[in-house]
Amino acid sequence: MDLSSYKKVAEKEAITNSKTLQLLGVPLKVGAPLTLRLEIHGKEVKRDLILSGWWESNPTANTGQIFTSSPYVDAHADELQSTYSVEDKTMIKQEL
């Protein structure tokens, strides 16, 4: 069974809360396009995702979260590795 086409779709799937979707201007509809512009390791990247689910935000919490699929994590593992401490040390050396 070839799962490559499934992985390509699943790689783009994400879920989030209703407040985050409202702030991004994305309708509360499974299958809606969800475009994110991110800064990753100093470079701006654009991610075109597909909304695969959402939940009602807690009205007392002023936070939002976006969760991606395991295939997304697998495809972008190099970007998701934290280099904060390395980058922070480099910035400190440059300031000295």
XYZ file of C-alpha atoms in Angstrom:
96
model
C 0.000 0.000 0.000
C 1.547 3.304 -1.108
C 1.041 6.027 1.487
C 3.091 8.723 -0.258
C 0.043 10.678 -1.477
C -1.494 10.521 2.007
C 1.728 11.805 3.570
C 1.808 14.755 1.161
C -1.687 15.812 2.255
C -1.143 14.983 5.923
C 2.070 17.026 5.903
C -0.047 20.133 5.343
C -2.684 19.436 7.987
C -3.018 21.575 11.102
C -5.508 22.170 13.896
C -5.951 25.283 15.999
C -8.425 27.219 18.112
C -11.240 29.497 16.953
C -9.617 32.736 18.199
C -6.394 32.058 16.277
C -8.415 31.370 13.139
C -10.414 34.568 13.647
C -7.222 36.625 14.036
C -5.773 35.037 10.883
C -8.991 35.584 8.927
C -9.502 31.866 8.334
C -13.063 30.479 8.319
C -14.033 27.860 10.880
C -14.289 25.174 8.223
C -12.381 21.914 7.871
C -10.403 22.073 4.635
C -9.935 25.860 4.752
C -6.508 27.082 3.643
C -4.306 28.322 6.478
C -1.249 30.302 5.404
C 1.487 31.069 7.912
C 4.494 33.324 7.449
C 7.190 32.314 9.893
C 10.708 33.348 10.722
C 12.845 30.244 11.064
C 16.532 30.615 11.876
C 16.504 34.191 10.609
C 14.756 33.406 7.301
C 11.146 34.123 6.419
C 9.241 31.084 5.175
C 5.660 30.638 4.037
C 3.689 27.531 4.927
C 0.413 26.746 3.168
C -1.510 24.416 5.449
C -4.986 22.869 5.445
C -7.259 23.207 8.467
C -8.122 19.673 9.532
C -9.892 20.643 12.747
C -10.484 23.351 15.316
C -11.868 23.880 18.801
C -13.588 26.752 20.584
C -11.109 29.021 22.329
C -11.272 29.540 26.061
C -12.643 33.102 26.386
C -10.502 33.747 29.474
C -7.222 32.720 27.814
C -5.438 35.144 25.523
C -3.268 32.561 23.816
C -3.420 30.578 20.634
C -1.859 27.349 19.476
C -1.427 25.655 16.137
C -0.660 21.954 16.010
C 0.689 20.293 12.880
C 0.704 16.664 11.851
C 3.477 14.140 12.431
C 4.279 14.099 8.684
C 4.821 17.897 8.889
C 7.233 17.418 11.775
C 9.064 14.673 9.846
C 9.324 16.813 6.695
C 10.593 19.906 8.548
C 12.611 18.353 11.372
C 15.708 20.391 10.517
C 13.767 23.636 10.953
C 12.187 22.530 14.199
C 15.437 21.802 16.006
C 16.131 24.503 18.534
C 19.341 26.426 17.940
C 18.498 29.203 20.366
C 21.479 28.652 22.646
C 23.895 28.484 19.702
C 22.405 31.591 18.081
C 22.337 33.420 21.407
C 26.032 32.713 22.049
C 26.911 33.888 18.535
C 25.015 37.142 19.068
C 26.776 37.740 22.394
C 30.200 37.191 20.790
C 29.322 39.638 17.990
C 28.339 42.300 20.538
C 31.656 41.971 22.379
